[in-house]
């Protein structure tokens, strides 16, 4: 299979992730969708690295994984504290700040 | 081609080379420093300065006046071609190849304004000592007055448009603070806001004009712009001219941004005299005359100026006929008189100097009228309804005489000022020729008659007839600190016009800046007799209506014209029905937007914006998913836009 | 086949790190790590003072180091535009140093606000983990404790902000973006009062921020696919020689743009700004409104000037559209705001639009005027938010404008200062707001952006309305009987406000020195 197919797959995964952010209510699932988008990008990096015959893309993927892990730590802390307060994980319930 | 024709009629309108200032003029920065110092001390000094604050304020205004006189005397010593002197202070905004320096330009035009602002300003400062003597916030009032003087001097002295704009905004701020000075009156707060908004609309015009100048000529200094304006296309000069006109209409209360001036009378009367009659509102005329080299090349823009002036002079005069509040009647009159000046300025080289002459003469007599009205108000428990006046001539003799002088000046009875400055404007308008000349001239002529009517009406209702005072009112002549400025202004009302105009004194003085008009005028022409006849008719009509008959304490219903005029000629109502209704369904959606005083073009604009805003803020739903959606849509649009450009 | 072991092992060259040139960032990051240790080992009673000394000391030290580097004779010897340090990852050039210096000064003032502790112990929660309204929370409040973790978090964020505009490759930029964002997500959830709003702000900021950085990263991947490198210079080189396959390039530019425009709060990526500004602790809002904005604009300028510098004609139309809707949208929605922090947020959105007009100019004048604007606006906005912290009611800060009615009568100095900041934001001459707007608008007009300037002028006329409403409310309305109290500012807050007023005045009257500095810094644009 040519690397171009992987790029197409990455785009599809990215779009699925993006749509997931829009349609899912559970904050955790929304967050997982963001992670899906990041991993789609990782796939794209690796496919491009293969196309260019260079290793940079694969190294970048490692960086992204580390950053994503840090993001999980921060994100889960915030989501947990808001869940403990509201007893709800729905992003639509946090709706005090508006207009 | 008419533009270049006009340009050949006059000598190069602006001496493009200015010489550095020396001697007493080198100290011209003190003109700004004195009142600025006063404003800073009085506004930051707090209550500690209460005891002597007003004296400091007066001293600073007088100090500036002395500096102005010294600079003027020095200027008279130079030959006419060397009278433009530049005083470079420092580089303000140096961006790349573009420099804005703060510099002062002392030339015949600016010195006229300096003398008017500091001279009349000092008199009004002195008057305010007495007028505001019972006000606990008198110190703050003087601080604002000093602030105003600083800003106004910056406006007329700057040697570039950005400095002028800084002063322009500064006088707007001071005017705003002073209109709302009695902030406990809700009407004052509303009026202040209205003034701010109207001026803001005008300011957009001015700032766009400056940006357009920069984009076209690469400069905003007077010398830079006027030096390059000859190479600009007709469309550009016309556009800049119209934008400058928009700026001028806002500040000078000309149609369609006129409505704020009537409301501005909520401010203390010295403010009405200084800012809303003698000086600030004439800044628009200054702007047009200062930009003469641009307008010389933009005949269409000039015609627009003249039309705005002519329409406003009739509009203001008619409003002046129907108002029972003496200050509002005078405000209508101010609008109308500035209309004369705008008309003159719009006539081009023939009229620039006439506009300034009328402006200076108006500074004296209108300030005198307002100070007179102020002293009446002061002695009558703040009563301003003329139907409650009457018979005051005997109790307030000095006020009556000084007011009378100013009255004779404004209606143009020789040898008082107005005769020498107003009739040449009418004459010049007719000399324009063609249909437009005839229409403009007739408007100005009719305006003279209406002026006589409403001013006679004010005189009769206030000073003659039966005493219709409220029981609590005990009118008395005010103290010398208030009467002496009135007396000086009355002398000015008598002599200023003749002094300026006989043997073309002012015209020749201003010639290096605005060019020499192609023809000079005699004063006792057939036209001036016609104008005098109209004045007599107007006065007689007023006497027939208000002098011979009893003035009822409550206003009669009146004929349709009177009713219309009382409502500011439906200016606000018109705006409301044409512009407001379509915007209203938007406005209804707004929850918090302040709808008080939704009247007039500018407030319509505000309401429409408020309605749009109220609707747009609903987009911010508070749901994080809808935010994400807007981001996604934005991202898609951005990608699409970039790819489209490439296709 | 018989090669020795040494020959088989690939030779990895030791990376060359210019420690001297990177010292400001290293100092800030180092201090942040020491801060973590302080948090772990120092007794509670000492923590705050230790943190404060460490934070302010490191920021001041970093500022001094920045000046030392900027005046270095070797770095810019022979008319060099600068140097690319750390194996091509970090650029050290004059615009970057100017931006970093600005960030450090603004951060120093923001930290003063963060350190304010006189009127409510602190602006930060006692225990962020405690459920609002629970006994644990009450205990923490009563004990008068607060999170001192805010100091190292702030330092990490500031370190990220310093690195963000200096990144010479997109990967470093992405890491810097996350380093600056993650601590801010946490900080915005740490308000002591109105915990629910604060938590909501943190969640929204986090989810949307993560969403936007996914776009940013995808953009990096596209550009990597296009050029085979993530270095800005290599991308520029590939773009200028580009003949075919431009979808990757343009989609990449757009997606990178999304990430950066999100950070500056341009419409239509602005929606987080009002909510997060309102919900966050006000000192953190001040930090975001000043330092983050400067940093994000710095990165935006670098990417669009260096990597996409040859493609100006391609990205300009889209950026024009963004600038126009940002200026108008921010100004119009600001009119009906009823919360002072939201009003300032929309004001900040509109200001971002004005700065964008300078960015779009893509000239040295555009760069220098944008940098000047950022410095002038940043310092004024901190001052304005500092005033907001002083107006308090029993629930904390009194954000709703109705409680600001009549403030001018109760506390003329505080109300007057706030009015002064609003006047500066409205761009009235002789304040820094005018000189900075004038500078960006003239840069835009000089490079063919006259329509943008017209919209900008109209927008700044519109946004004067809400400012005037607030001024009218403060000075011309009767105070409510149960209105808020105006607390006496401590030395920290007074200093922040005082610096803001002074800078706004000085930059309005004599903007020349700073403008000249910005101009000199921008003369050679960015190092490539």
PDB file of N, CA, C and O in Angstrom, chain B residues 268-327:
ATOM      1  N   UNK B 268     -23.276  74.245  32.424  1.00  0.00           N
ATOM      2  CA  UNK B 268     -23.283  75.589  33.008  1.00  0.00           C
ATOM      3  C   UNK B 268     -23.141  76.647  31.913  1.00  0.00           C
ATOM      4  O   UNK B 268     -22.495  76.417  30.898  1.00  0.00           O
ATOM      5  N   UNK B 269     -23.750  77.811  32.144  1.00  0.00           N
ATOM      6  CA  UNK B 269     -23.814  78.810  31.077  1.00  0.00           C
ATOM      7  C   UNK B 269     -22.455  79.306  30.591  1.00  0.00           C
ATOM      8  O   UNK B 269     -22.283  79.521  29.391  1.00  0.00           O
ATOM      9  N   UNK B 270     -21.459  79.508  31.462  1.00  0.00           N
ATOM     10  CA  UNK B 270     -20.159  79.920  30.916  1.00  0.00           C
ATOM     11  C   UNK B 270     -19.639  78.932  29.890  1.00  0.00           C
ATOM     12  O   UNK B 270     -18.976  79.321  28.916  1.00  0.00           O
ATOM     13  N   UNK B 271     -19.962  77.650  30.094  1.00  0.00           N
ATOM     14  CA  UNK B 271     -19.553  76.637  29.128  1.00  0.00           C
ATOM     15  C   UNK B 271     -20.281  76.854  27.809  1.00  0.00           C
ATOM     16  O   UNK B 271     -19.690  76.799  26.727  1.00  0.00           O
ATOM     17  N   UNK B 272     -21.580  77.131  27.906  1.00  0.00           N
ATOM     18  CA  UNK B 272     -22.341  77.383  26.683  1.00  0.00           C
ATOM     19  C   UNK B 272     -21.740  78.553  25.948  1.00  0.00           C
ATOM     20  O   UNK B 272     -21.671  78.568  24.717  1.00  0.00           O
ATOM     21  N   UNK B 273     -21.308  79.564  26.695  1.00  0.00           N
ATOM     22  CA  UNK B 273     -20.766  80.756  26.052  1.00  0.00           C
ATOM     23  C   UNK B 273     -19.424  80.472  25.411  1.00  0.00           C
ATOM     24  O   UNK B 273     -19.172  80.853  24.270  1.00  0.00           O
ATOM     25  N   UNK B 274     -18.549  79.796  26.155  1.00  0.00           N
ATOM     26  CA  UNK B 274     -17.182  79.628  25.676  1.00  0.00           C
ATOM     27  C   UNK B 274     -17.100  78.526  24.628  1.00  0.00           C
ATOM     28  O   UNK B 274     -16.549  78.706  23.545  1.00  0.00           O
ATOM     29  N   UNK B 275     -17.651  77.356  24.981  1.00  0.00           N
ATOM     30  CA  UNK B 275     -17.409  76.180  24.159  1.00  0.00           C
ATOM     31  C   UNK B 275     -18.480  76.032  23.100  1.00  0.00           C
ATOM     32  O   UNK B 275     -18.195  75.784  21.939  1.00  0.00           O
ATOM     33  N   UNK B 276     -19.731  76.207  23.508  1.00  0.00           N
ATOM     34  CA  UNK B 276     -20.809  75.910  22.588  1.00  0.00           C
ATOM     35  C   UNK B 276     -21.321  77.138  21.875  1.00  0.00           C
ATOM     36  O   UNK B 276     -22.431  77.157  21.372  1.00  0.00           O
ATOM     37  N   UNK B 277     -20.540  78.211  21.881  1.00  0.00           N
ATOM     38  CA  UNK B 277     -20.906  79.366  21.085  1.00  0.00           C
ATOM     39  C   UNK B 277     -19.668  80.002  20.471  1.00  0.00           C
ATOM     40  O   UNK B 277     -19.576  80.158  19.260  1.00  0.00           O
ATOM     41  N   UNK B 278     -18.677  80.348  21.316  1.00  0.00           N
ATOM     42  CA  UNK B 278     -17.596  81.194  20.815  1.00  0.00           C
ATOM     43  C   UNK B 278     -16.477  80.404  20.163  1.00  0.00           C
ATOM     44  O   UNK B 278     -15.955  80.806  19.137  1.00  0.00           O
ATOM     45  N   UNK B 279     -16.084  79.280  20.744  1.00  0.00           N
ATOM     46  CA  UNK B 279     -14.853  78.678  20.247  1.00  0.00           C
ATOM     47  C   UNK B 279     -15.022  77.275  19.676  1.00  0.00           C
ATOM     48  O   UNK B 279     -14.910  77.074  18.476  1.00  0.00           O
ATOM     49  N   UNK B 280     -15.309  76.281  20.539  1.00  0.00           N
ATOM     50  CA  UNK B 280     -15.180  74.910  20.050  1.00  0.00           C
ATOM     51  C   UNK B 280     -16.044  74.634  18.820  1.00  0.00           C
ATOM     52  O   UNK B 280     -15.595  74.013  17.872  1.00  0.00           O
ATOM     53  N   UNK B 281     -17.280  75.089  18.866  1.00  0.00           N
ATOM     54  CA  UNK B 281     -18.165  74.766  17.752  1.00  0.00           C
ATOM     55  C   UNK B 281     -17.718  75.424  16.462  1.00  0.00           C
ATOM     56  O   UNK B 281     -18.181  75.050  15.384  1.00  0.00           O
ATOM     57  N   UNK B 282     -16.798  76.389  16.558  1.00  0.00           N
ATOM     58  CA  UNK B 282     -16.311  76.971  15.317  1.00  0.00           C
ATOM     59  C   UNK B 282     -15.097  76.213  14.787  1.00  0.00           C
ATOM     60  O   UNK B 282     -14.545  76.569  13.744  1.00  0.00           O
ATOM     61  N   UNK B 283     -14.686  75.160  15.492  1.00  0.00           N
ATOM     62  CA  UNK B 283     -13.516  74.400  15.056  1.00  0.00           C
ATOM     63  C   UNK B 283     -13.731  73.824  13.661  1.00  0.00           C
ATOM     64  O   UNK B 283     -12.781  73.697  12.888  1.00  0.00           O
ATOM     65  N   UNK B 284     -14.980  73.483  13.340  1.00  0.00           N
ATOM     66  CA  UNK B 284     -15.262  72.945  12.011  1.00  0.00           C
ATOM     67  C   UNK B 284     -14.939  73.968  10.935  1.00  0.00           C
ATOM     68  O   UNK B 284     -14.387  73.647   9.880  1.00  0.00           O
ATOM     69  N   UNK B 285     -15.271  75.244  11.213  1.00  0.00           N
ATOM     70  CA  UNK B 285     -14.973  76.301  10.252  1.00  0.00           C
ATOM     71  C   UNK B 285     -13.459  76.447  10.110  1.00  0.00           C
ATOM     72  O   UNK B 285     -12.933  76.585   9.010  1.00  0.00           O
ATOM     73  N   UNK B 286     -12.776  76.375  11.249  1.00  0.00           N
ATOM     74  CA  UNK B 286     -11.313  76.443  11.199  1.00  0.00           C
ATOM     75  C   UNK B 286     -10.758  75.331  10.320  1.00  0.00           C
ATOM     76  O   UNK B 286      -9.893  75.550   9.480  1.00  0.00           O
ATOM     77  N   UNK B 287     -11.297  74.124  10.523  1.00  0.00           N
ATOM     78  CA  UNK B 287     -10.798  72.969   9.759  1.00  0.00           C
ATOM     79  C   UNK B 287     -10.943  73.210   8.262  1.00  0.00           C
ATOM     80  O   UNK B 287     -10.031  72.959   7.480  1.00  0.00           O
ATOM     81  N   UNK B 288     -12.112  73.725   7.863  1.00  0.00           N
ATOM     82  CA  UNK B 288     -12.352  73.944   6.433  1.00  0.00           C
ATOM     83  C   UNK B 288     -11.416  75.024   5.904  1.00  0.00           C
ATOM     84  O   UNK B 288     -10.788  74.873   4.855  1.00  0.00           O
ATOM     85  N   UNK B 289     -11.309  76.123   6.656  1.00  0.00           N
ATOM     86  CA  UNK B 289     -10.491  77.229   6.160  1.00  0.00           C
ATOM     87  C   UNK B 289      -9.024  76.833   6.150  1.00  0.00           C
ATOM     88  O   UNK B 289      -8.285  77.140   5.204  1.00  0.00           O
ATOM     89  N   UNK B 290      -8.590  76.127   7.176  1.00  0.00           N
ATOM     90  CA  UNK B 290      -7.202  75.685   7.225  1.00  0.00           C
ATOM     91  C   UNK B 290      -6.896  74.768   6.039  1.00  0.00           C
ATOM     92  O   UNK B 290      -5.813  74.793   5.486  1.00  0.00           O
ATOM     93  N   UNK B 291      -7.883  73.970   5.650  1.00  0.00           N
ATOM     94  CA  UNK B 291      -7.679  73.039   4.541  1.00  0.00           C
ATOM     95  C   UNK B 291      -7.989  73.679   3.202  1.00  0.00           C
ATOM     96  O   UNK B 291      -8.265  72.985   2.228  1.00  0.00           O
ATOM     97  N   UNK B 292      -7.957  75.004   3.152  1.00  0.00           N
ATOM     98  CA  UNK B 292      -8.304  75.711   1.925  1.00  0.00           C
ATOM     99  C   UNK B 292      -7.599  75.151   0.689  1.00  0.00           C
ATOM    100  O   UNK B 292      -8.237  74.970  -0.350  1.00  0.00           O
ATOM    101  N   UNK B 293      -6.294  74.841   0.762  1.00  0.00           N
ATOM    102  CA  UNK B 293      -5.650  74.334  -0.457  1.00  0.00           C
ATOM    103  C   UNK B 293      -6.293  73.053  -0.982  1.00  0.00           C
ATOM    104  O   UNK B 293      -6.266  72.808  -2.189  1.00  0.00           O
ATOM    105  N   UNK B 294      -6.847  72.245  -0.077  1.00  0.00           N
ATOM    106  CA  UNK B 294      -7.534  71.038  -0.536  1.00  0.00           C
ATOM    107  C   UNK B 294      -8.870  71.427  -1.167  1.00  0.00           C
ATOM    108  O   UNK B 294      -9.216  70.969  -2.264  1.00  0.00           O
ATOM    109  N   UNK B 295      -9.612  72.283  -0.472  1.00  0.00           N
ATOM    110  CA  UNK B 295     -10.940  72.634  -0.976  1.00  0.00           C
ATOM    111  C   UNK B 295     -10.857  73.443  -2.266  1.00  0.00           C
ATOM    112  O   UNK B 295     -11.758  73.380  -3.099  1.00  0.00           O
ATOM    113  N   UNK B 296      -9.767  74.205  -2.441  1.00  0.00           N
ATOM    114  CA  UNK B 296      -9.619  74.945  -3.687  1.00  0.00           C
ATOM    115  C   UNK B 296      -9.620  74.012  -4.881  1.00  0.00           C
ATOM    116  O   UNK B 296     -10.036  74.384  -5.970  1.00  0.00           O
ATOM    117  N   UNK B 297      -9.143  72.784  -4.666  1.00  0.00           N
ATOM    118  CA  UNK B 297      -9.067  71.837  -5.774  1.00  0.00           C
ATOM    119  C   UNK B 297     -10.258  70.897  -5.798  1.00  0.00           C
ATOM    120  O   UNK B 297     -10.303  69.973  -6.600  1.00  0.00           O
ATOM    121  N   UNK B 298     -11.208  71.081  -4.899  1.00  0.00           N
ATOM    122  CA  UNK B 298     -12.350  70.177  -4.836  1.00  0.00           C
ATOM    123  C   UNK B 298     -13.640  70.981  -4.844  1.00  0.00           C
ATOM    124  O   UNK B 298     -14.292  71.136  -3.818  1.00  0.00           O
ATOM    125  N   UNK B 299     -14.018  71.518  -6.002  1.00  0.00           N
ATOM    126  CA  UNK B 299     -15.208  72.386  -6.050  1.00  0.00           C
ATOM    127  C   UNK B 299     -16.479  71.677  -5.599  1.00  0.00           C
ATOM    128  O   UNK B 299     -17.357  72.306  -4.997  1.00  0.00           O
ATOM    129  N   UNK B 300     -16.559  70.356  -5.853  1.00  0.00           N
ATOM    130  CA  UNK B 300     -17.787  69.656  -5.455  1.00  0.00           C
ATOM    131  C   UNK B 300     -17.888  69.589  -3.935  1.00  0.00           C
ATOM    132  O   UNK B 300     -18.955  69.802  -3.352  1.00  0.00           O
ATOM    133  N   UNK B 301     -16.759  69.285  -3.297  1.00  0.00           N
ATOM    134  CA  UNK B 301     -16.767  69.238  -1.838  1.00  0.00           C
ATOM    135  C   UNK B 301     -17.104  70.612  -1.277  1.00  0.00           C
ATOM    136  O   UNK B 301     -17.812  70.741  -0.283  1.00  0.00           O
ATOM    137  N   UNK B 302     -16.594  71.656  -1.949  1.00  0.00           N
ATOM    138  CA  UNK B 302     -16.861  73.006  -1.466  1.00  0.00           C
ATOM    139  C   UNK B 302     -18.342  73.327  -1.559  1.00  0.00           C
ATOM    140  O   UNK B 302     -18.932  73.930  -0.664  1.00  0.00           O
ATOM    141  N   UNK B 303     -18.943  72.904  -2.674  1.00  0.00           N
ATOM    142  CA  UNK B 303     -20.378  73.150  -2.839  1.00  0.00           C
ATOM    143  C   UNK B 303     -21.139  72.438  -1.723  1.00  0.00           C
ATOM    144  O   UNK B 303     -22.094  72.983  -1.150  1.00  0.00           O
ATOM    145  N   UNK B 304     -20.696  71.219  -1.391  1.00  0.00           N
ATOM    146  CA  UNK B 304     -21.358  70.495  -0.304  1.00  0.00           C
ATOM    147  C   UNK B 304     -21.252  71.282   0.996  1.00  0.00           C
ATOM    148  O   UNK B 304     -22.221  71.386   1.764  1.00  0.00           O
ATOM    149  N   UNK B 305     -20.074  71.861   1.240  1.00  0.00           N
ATOM    150  CA  UNK B 305     -19.907  72.673   2.457  1.00  0.00           C
ATOM    151  C   UNK B 305     -20.901  73.823   2.449  1.00  0.00           C
ATOM    152  O   UNK B 305     -21.592  74.090   3.440  1.00  0.00           O
ATOM    153  N   UNK B 306     -20.989  74.512   1.297  1.00  0.00           N
ATOM    154  CA  UNK B 306     -21.870  75.664   1.223  1.00  0.00           C
ATOM    155  C   UNK B 306     -23.324  75.260   1.430  1.00  0.00           C
ATOM    156  O   UNK B 306     -24.081  75.938   2.128  1.00  0.00           O
ATOM    157  N   UNK B 307     -23.712  74.123   0.857  1.00  0.00           N
ATOM    158  CA  UNK B 307     -25.110  73.687   0.995  1.00  0.00           C
ATOM    159  C   UNK B 307     -25.410  73.340   2.442  1.00  0.00           C
ATOM    160  O   UNK B 307     -26.431  73.754   3.012  1.00  0.00           O
ATOM    161  N   UNK B 308     -24.492  72.582   3.056  1.00  0.00           N
ATOM    162  CA  UNK B 308     -24.697  72.253   4.473  1.00  0.00           C
ATOM    163  C   UNK B 308     -24.854  73.528   5.289  1.00  0.00           C
ATOM    164  O   UNK B 308     -25.751  73.661   6.128  1.00  0.00           O
ATOM    165  N   UNK B 309     -23.983  74.504   5.004  1.00  0.00           N
ATOM    166  CA  UNK B 309     -24.060  75.763   5.741  1.00  0.00           C
ATOM    167  C   UNK B 309     -25.390  76.461   5.527  1.00  0.00           C
ATOM    168  O   UNK B 309     -26.040  76.892   6.485  1.00  0.00           O
ATOM    169  N   UNK B 310     -25.819  76.559   4.262  1.00  0.00           N
ATOM    170  CA  UNK B 310     -27.048  77.294   3.965  1.00  0.00           C
ATOM    171  C   UNK B 310     -28.260  76.625   4.602  1.00  0.00           C
ATOM    172  O   UNK B 310     -29.124  77.286   5.186  1.00  0.00           O
ATOM    173  N   UNK B 311     -28.323  75.299   4.495  1.00  0.00           N
ATOM    174  CA  UNK B 311     -29.477  74.601   5.069  1.00  0.00           C
ATOM    175  C   UNK B 311     -29.472  74.761   6.590  1.00  0.00           C
ATOM    176  O   UNK B 311     -30.502  75.038   7.208  1.00  0.00           O
ATOM    177  N   UNK B 312     -28.281  74.623   7.192  1.00  0.00           N
ATOM    178  CA  UNK B 312     -28.233  74.720   8.644  1.00  0.00           C
ATOM    179  C   UNK B 312     -28.565  76.125   9.122  1.00  0.00           C
ATOM    180  O   UNK B 312     -29.175  76.296  10.180  1.00  0.00           O
ATOM    181  N   UNK B 313     -28.176  77.123   8.336  1.00  0.00           N
ATOM    182  CA  UNK B 313     -28.451  78.481   8.834  1.00  0.00           C
ATOM    183  C   UNK B 313     -29.953  78.743   8.880  1.00  0.00           C
ATOM    184  O   UNK B 313     -30.446  79.399   9.807  1.00  0.00           O
ATOM    185  N   UNK B 314     -30.696  78.192   7.914  1.00  0.00           N
ATOM    186  CA  UNK B 314     -32.159  78.332   7.976  1.00  0.00           C
ATOM    187  C   UNK B 314     -32.744  77.466   9.083  1.00  0.00           C
ATOM    188  O   UNK B 314     -33.589  77.898   9.869  1.00  0.00           O
ATOM    189  N   UNK B 315     -32.257  76.244   9.154  1.00  0.00           N
ATOM    190  CA  UNK B 315     -32.743  75.274  10.134  1.00  0.00           C
ATOM    191  C   UNK B 315     -32.584  75.817  11.558  1.00  0.00           C
ATOM    192  O   UNK B 315     -33.515  75.833  12.355  1.00  0.00           O
ATOM    193  N   UNK B 316     -31.356  76.278  11.836  1.00  0.00           N
ATOM    194  CA  UNK B 316     -31.089  76.798  13.177  1.00  0.00           C
ATOM    195  C   UNK B 316     -31.933  78.016  13.487  1.00  0.00           C
ATOM    196  O   UNK B 316     -32.452  78.171  14.591  1.00  0.00           O
ATOM    197  N   UNK B 317     -32.085  78.899  12.479  1.00  0.00           N
ATOM    198  CA  UNK B 317     -32.841  80.116  12.724  1.00  0.00           C
ATOM    199  C   UNK B 317     -34.306  79.801  13.033  1.00  0.00           C
ATOM    200  O   UNK B 317     -34.907  80.397  13.926  1.00  0.00           O
ATOM    201  N   UNK B 318     -34.862  78.842  12.303  1.00  0.00           N
ATOM    202  CA  UNK B 318     -36.272  78.514  12.537  1.00  0.00           C
ATOM    203  C   UNK B 318     -36.450  77.900  13.932  1.00  0.00           C
ATOM    204  O   UNK B 318     -37.395  78.206  14.652  1.00  0.00           O
ATOM    205  N   UNK B 319     -35.495  77.051  14.320  1.00  0.00           N
ATOM    206  CA  UNK B 319     -35.574  76.482  15.670  1.00  0.00           C
ATOM    207  C   UNK B 319     -35.498  77.604  16.701  1.00  0.00           C
ATOM    208  O   UNK B 319     -36.230  77.621  17.692  1.00  0.00           O
ATOM    209  N   UNK B 320     -34.591  78.581  16.418  1.00  0.00           N
ATOM    210  CA  UNK B 320     -34.441  79.696  17.354  1.00  0.00           C
ATOM    211  C   UNK B 320     -35.731  80.470  17.550  1.00  0.00           C
ATOM    212  O   UNK B 320     -35.958  81.074  18.590  1.00  0.00           O
ATOM    213  N   UNK B 321     -36.610  80.454  16.534  1.00  0.00           N
ATOM    214  CA  UNK B 321     -37.852  81.218  16.618  1.00  0.00           C
ATOM    215  C   UNK B 321     -38.830  80.655  17.633  1.00  0.00           C
ATOM    216  O   UNK B 321     -39.707  81.356  18.120  1.00  0.00           O
ATOM    217  N   UNK B 322     -38.737  79.370  17.891  1.00  0.00           N
ATOM    218  CA  UNK B 322     -39.824  78.738  18.622  1.00  0.00           C
ATOM    219  C   UNK B 322     -39.452  78.306  20.016  1.00  0.00           C
ATOM    220  O   UNK B 322     -40.315  77.930  20.805  1.00  0.00           O
ATOM    221  N   UNK B 323     -38.182  78.331  20.335  1.00  0.00           N
ATOM    222  CA  UNK B 323     -37.785  77.832  21.647  1.00  0.00           C
ATOM    223  C   UNK B 323     -38.117  78.868  22.723  1.00  0.00           C
ATOM    224  O   UNK B 323     -37.841  80.053  22.563  1.00  0.00           O
ATOM    225  N   UNK B 324     -38.683  78.417  23.819  1.00  0.00           N
ATOM    226  CA  UNK B 324     -38.973  79.319  24.918  1.00  0.00           C
ATOM    227  C   UNK B 324     -37.841  79.360  25.935  1.00  0.00           C
ATOM    228  O   UNK B 324     -37.755  80.265  26.748  1.00  0.00           O
ATOM    229  N   UNK B 325     -37.012  78.311  25.903  1.00  0.00           N
ATOM    230  CA  UNK B 325     -35.834  78.279  26.768  1.00  0.00           C
ATOM    231  C   UNK B 325     -34.791  79.202  26.151  1.00  0.00           C
ATOM    232  O   UNK B 325     -34.365  79.018  25.017  1.00  0.00           O
ATOM    233  N   UNK B 326     -34.394  80.232  26.901  1.00  0.00           N
ATOM    234  CA  UNK B 326     -33.546  81.259  26.287  1.00  0.00           C
ATOM    235  C   UNK B 326     -32.234  80.678  25.787  1.00  0.00           C
ATOM    236  O   UNK B 326     -31.734  81.026  24.723  1.00  0.00           O
ATOM    237  N   UNK B 327     -31.675  79.709  26.546  1.00  0.00           N
ATOM    238  CA  UNK B 327     -30.399  79.140  26.116  1.00  0.00           C
ATOM    239  C   UNK B 327     -30.564  78.310  24.842  1.00  0.00           C
ATOM    240  O   UNK B 327     -29.703  78.311  23.976  1.00  0.00           O
TER     241      UNK B 327
END
